[in-house]
XYZ file of C-alpha atoms in Angstrom:
321
model
C 173.432 16.275 49.561
C 170.369 16.239 47.185
C 167.748 18.743 46.481
C 164.488 19.057 45.415
C 162.461 21.842 43.876
C 158.794 21.547 44.718
C 157.200 23.225 41.351
C 157.792 23.816 37.742
C 157.185 27.247 37.162
C 159.590 29.891 35.707
C 161.085 30.711 39.063
C 161.452 26.995 40.629
C 163.148 25.858 37.284
C 165.516 28.712 37.141
C 166.522 27.752 40.839
C 166.943 23.892 39.941
C 169.018 25.290 36.738
C 171.300 27.159 38.748
C 171.634 24.649 41.167
C 172.044 21.915 39.225
C 174.860 23.845 37.142
C 176.879 23.313 41.304
C 176.789 19.616 39.999
C 173.997 19.069 42.840
C 171.875 16.624 41.840
C 168.235 17.842 41.841
C 164.738 16.780 41.867
C 162.377 19.012 39.619
C 158.756 17.944 40.540
C 156.244 19.716 38.526
C 152.150 18.867 39.307
C 151.645 18.515 35.567
C 152.888 14.807 34.632
C 152.577 15.914 31.276
C 155.009 18.876 31.572
C 157.444 16.645 33.500
C 156.959 14.243 30.170
C 157.987 16.892 28.099
C 160.981 18.114 30.537
C 162.466 15.110 30.686
C 161.707 14.015 26.931
C 163.758 17.717 25.314
C 165.656 18.686 28.227
C 164.177 22.077 29.021
C 161.127 23.996 30.160
C 160.320 25.592 27.449
C 156.603 26.037 28.124
C 157.800 28.260 31.464
C 160.835 29.260 30.737
C 162.134 29.251 27.359
C 165.286 28.846 25.481
C 167.167 26.827 28.963
C 168.767 24.165 28.838
C 168.175 21.745 31.757
C 171.594 20.701 33.109
C 172.022 16.378 33.636
C 172.105 16.941 37.357
C 168.130 17.837 37.026
C 165.457 15.249 37.218
C 162.106 16.502 36.029
C 159.429 14.070 37.864
C 156.030 14.452 38.122
C 155.289 11.950 41.260
C 155.347 14.063 44.231
C 157.249 10.950 46.351
C 159.940 11.724 44.635
C 160.305 14.976 47.021
C 161.138 13.360 50.144
C 164.226 11.396 49.049
C 165.755 15.338 49.610
C 166.505 16.772 52.636
C 165.697 20.506 51.376
C 162.819 21.073 49.676
C 162.287 24.585 47.686
C 158.532 25.110 47.731
C 158.083 27.163 44.398
C 154.270 26.956 43.559
C 152.302 29.876 43.736
C 151.184 31.022 47.111
C 147.852 30.236 46.277
C 148.886 26.560 45.753
C 151.085 26.302 49.071
C 148.468 25.329 52.087
C 146.374 23.022 49.309
C 150.047 21.445 48.938
C 151.301 20.978 52.604
C 148.028 19.694 53.000
C 148.379 16.521 50.463
C 151.975 15.808 51.095
C 152.997 17.906 54.217
C 153.062 14.426 56.093
C 155.673 13.145 53.967
C 158.019 16.474 53.818
C 157.626 17.090 57.682
C 160.716 16.504 59.558
C 162.849 18.418 56.574
C 163.997 21.833 55.788
C 161.100 22.994 53.699
C 162.501 26.745 52.032
C 159.585 28.406 50.581
C 159.863 30.574 47.298
C 156.406 31.874 47.144
C 155.618 35.734 47.652
C 152.254 36.296 49.206
C 149.859 36.305 51.555
C 147.205 33.276 51.526
C 144.358 34.550 50.855
C 141.869 31.964 53.002
C 144.343 31.947 56.180
C 145.733 35.383 55.692
C 149.072 33.826 56.808
C 152.345 33.994 55.307
C 154.613 31.045 54.274
C 156.162 29.768 57.369
C 153.566 29.833 59.205
C 151.561 27.394 56.973
C 154.986 24.983 56.411
C 155.084 25.029 60.800
C 151.131 23.753 60.515
C 151.471 20.735 58.044
C 155.380 20.230 59.224
C 155.663 21.030 62.587
C 158.763 18.929 62.871
C 160.464 20.929 59.274
C 162.429 23.865 59.461
C 160.580 26.333 57.720
C 162.898 29.324 55.808
C 161.801 31.926 53.125
C 164.052 32.229 49.794
C 163.075 36.152 48.181
C 164.249 39.241 47.070
C 164.987 40.780 44.052
C 165.192 38.768 41.102
C 163.661 37.662 37.920
C 163.960 33.937 36.751
C 165.027 34.379 33.364
C 168.537 36.625 34.884
C 168.747 33.453 37.142
C 168.907 31.254 34.487
C 171.131 32.934 32.368
C 173.484 32.812 34.977
C 172.863 36.885 36.161
C 174.607 37.793 39.062
C 172.011 37.869 41.378
C 171.318 38.251 45.654
C 168.430 36.944 47.979
C 167.546 36.984 51.660
C 167.466 33.377 53.251
C 165.636 33.618 55.746
C 165.569 30.716 59.028
C 164.579 31.497 62.385
C 167.036 28.751 63.418
C 170.645 30.299 62.774
C 172.760 27.242 62.681
C 170.277 25.881 60.327
C 169.946 28.974 57.963
C 174.056 28.732 57.945
C 173.534 25.297 56.400
C 171.170 26.294 53.729
C 172.504 29.488 52.990
C 176.172 27.332 52.152
C 173.950 24.600 50.449
C 171.846 27.120 48.176
C 174.310 29.924 47.137
C 176.007 29.675 43.804
C 178.876 31.647 41.873
C 176.428 33.525 40.703
C 172.929 33.265 43.258
C 174.457 35.100 46.655
C 172.416 34.647 49.812
C 172.668 36.979 52.450
C 171.276 35.449 55.728
C 168.751 36.618 58.154
C 166.869 35.365 61.089
C 164.017 37.420 60.297
C 161.121 35.526 58.178
C 158.481 37.532 59.112
C 160.177 40.589 57.555
C 161.711 38.686 54.504
C 158.195 36.987 53.481
C 155.880 40.506 54.435
C 158.231 42.082 52.551
C 158.157 39.985 49.593
C 154.506 39.353 49.847
C 154.014 43.401 49.600
C 156.074 44.874 47.295
C 153.499 42.869 44.825
C 150.985 44.589 45.648
C 152.685 48.182 45.376
C 154.173 47.182 42.176
C 150.502 46.808 40.575
C 149.407 50.192 41.974
C 152.930 51.374 40.260
C 151.608 49.193 37.389
C 148.673 51.145 36.827
C 149.996 54.715 37.398
C 151.934 53.798 34.476
C 149.439 52.254 32.570
C 147.188 55.521 33.049
C 150.094 58.188 32.153
C 150.165 59.923 35.814
C 153.433 60.361 35.030
C 157.107 59.396 36.486
C 156.831 61.487 39.181
C 153.634 60.127 40.376
C 155.199 56.431 40.473
C 158.175 57.844 42.641
C 155.803 58.973 45.420
C 153.603 56.120 45.156
C 156.801 53.563 45.386
C 157.592 55.519 48.470
C 154.329 56.155 50.095
C 153.664 52.038 49.449
C 157.130 51.631 51.111
C 155.464 52.946 53.582
C 152.660 51.164 53.990
C 154.615 47.664 53.963
C 156.351 48.716 56.942
C 153.210 49.900 58.798
C 151.974 46.411 58.485
C 155.273 44.362 58.637
C 156.626 46.071 61.866
C 153.383 45.442 63.617
C 153.459 42.045 63.155
C 156.959 41.676 64.502
C 159.091 42.229 61.256
C 162.514 44.060 61.685
C 163.370 47.887 60.544
C 166.514 46.516 59.005
C 164.752 43.737 57.049
C 162.332 46.041 55.315
C 165.225 47.512 54.018
C 167.261 45.050 52.798
C 166.783 43.211 49.685
C 163.504 41.295 50.714
C 162.080 44.784 50.778
C 163.042 47.782 49.779
C 165.322 45.740 47.121
C 162.450 43.848 45.630
C 159.937 46.577 45.919
C 161.903 48.756 43.385
C 162.703 46.116 41.353
C 159.299 45.400 40.565
C 157.952 48.613 40.864
C 160.089 49.369 37.590
C 160.878 46.642 35.382
C 158.584 45.015 32.901
C 159.664 41.674 33.664
C 157.381 41.893 36.617
C 154.144 40.063 36.111
C 152.449 42.182 38.683
C 153.953 45.080 37.535
C 152.783 44.478 33.763
C 149.339 43.625 35.107
C 148.920 47.163 36.837
C 149.963 48.282 33.445
C 146.778 46.651 31.912
C 145.025 47.752 34.613
C 145.440 51.845 34.337
C 145.222 51.296 30.195
C 141.789 48.843 30.894
C 143.103 46.419 28.561
C 142.792 42.928 28.657
C 145.722 40.814 30.693
C 146.630 37.006 30.090
C 144.720 35.378 32.865
C 147.045 32.048 32.535
C 150.181 34.332 34.070
C 150.056 33.913 37.869
C 149.664 37.888 39.568
C 149.991 37.329 43.147
C 149.872 40.389 44.421
C 146.075 40.290 43.720
C 145.233 38.018 46.021
C 147.806 40.012 48.144
C 146.170 43.194 47.722
C 142.716 41.261 49.268
C 144.301 39.457 52.196
C 146.494 41.941 53.001
C 143.538 44.786 53.180
C 141.742 42.514 55.077
C 144.898 41.830 57.541
C 145.268 45.589 57.920
C 141.551 46.193 58.410
C 141.306 43.366 61.274
C 144.608 45.880 62.909
C 143.808 49.154 61.843
C 146.269 50.147 60.269
C 145.870 52.388 57.656
C 147.176 50.701 54.104
C 145.518 53.160 51.343
C 147.443 51.988 48.203
C 146.958 48.655 49.029
C 142.994 49.213 49.987
C 143.231 51.130 46.572
C 144.721 48.377 44.466
C 141.855 45.899 46.020
C 139.329 48.069 45.397
C 140.402 48.291 41.453
C 140.292 44.297 41.689
C 137.467 44.508 42.261
C 135.746 47.081 40.144
C 134.309 48.775 43.541
C 136.526 51.979 41.927
C 137.902 53.362 39.205
C 141.005 54.341 37.896
C 140.318 58.282 38.160
C 138.597 57.674 41.372
C 141.431 55.912 43.243
C 143.528 58.855 42.263
C 141.721 61.027 43.302
C 140.790 59.304 46.473
C 144.477 59.034 47.219
C 145.412 62.256 46.440
C 142.789 64.284 48.399
C 143.539 62.474 51.402
C 144.627 64.867 54.585
C 147.415 66.787 54.437
C 149.718 65.496 57.054
C 153.849 65.326 58.350
C 155.732 62.516 56.504
């Protein structure tokens, strides 16, 4: 069965490479026709994933209509681009299995990927692919385990079999809300962890922040219907640990720059920035206490400085853990 990946960034390209190596025919769509042309000519996507050859089974294209030839489409564009993509192409893709591979909360609608898919494509099967992973590791063929969340368990089982590879192990879950919120909120905490390291506050402070950040993630996710075990799994705690401890994480690197007061490459997508603002608004509407998330949003909007942010967090009322 053929597959399609919508989005030729590092992660989308890595997924296309991993799936293509199994012999599956994969269409890799780029919104930039010039980038698609370069991939066709060179057999690589050095702009986003340097040094990795595309298997012969992967067909790059700049034609979004080519996505409709596949019954399973992986949506691997940035979260803040997903709604616009679905508005433009949802009618063509309706009725297919649409697997969101982006991590975040839509800043305008305060919703996750599955809700956006359901609205634009009511006959589609929404699913979420998320968990602790870096594009470079997947492209190198290094072992990776992810969560595939789909409310339709029969469809989820089919997708699990279709998208698993010898190096990409997928664990199935019916908890779509928990999986997508775990993947979204951990990016916010990763920015905060980067700030801690960038500001030279120490490893002990980072450990404390990760722990309290995880508590925040659970408060919001559980209120919205997620399951505790999902947040404790790959798509929650597992992804949180990876993203808060490795400089391969764009969100963590962004946080380091923020903590150091240095410039960060504006061409690099940092999903946690928009998610911090969206999650703060969502938490306020639900009267949920998320001090770290709110502090990240305040830092991003320059409503508070690093020193004041640390003092505010450390001066919060003492309470039982």
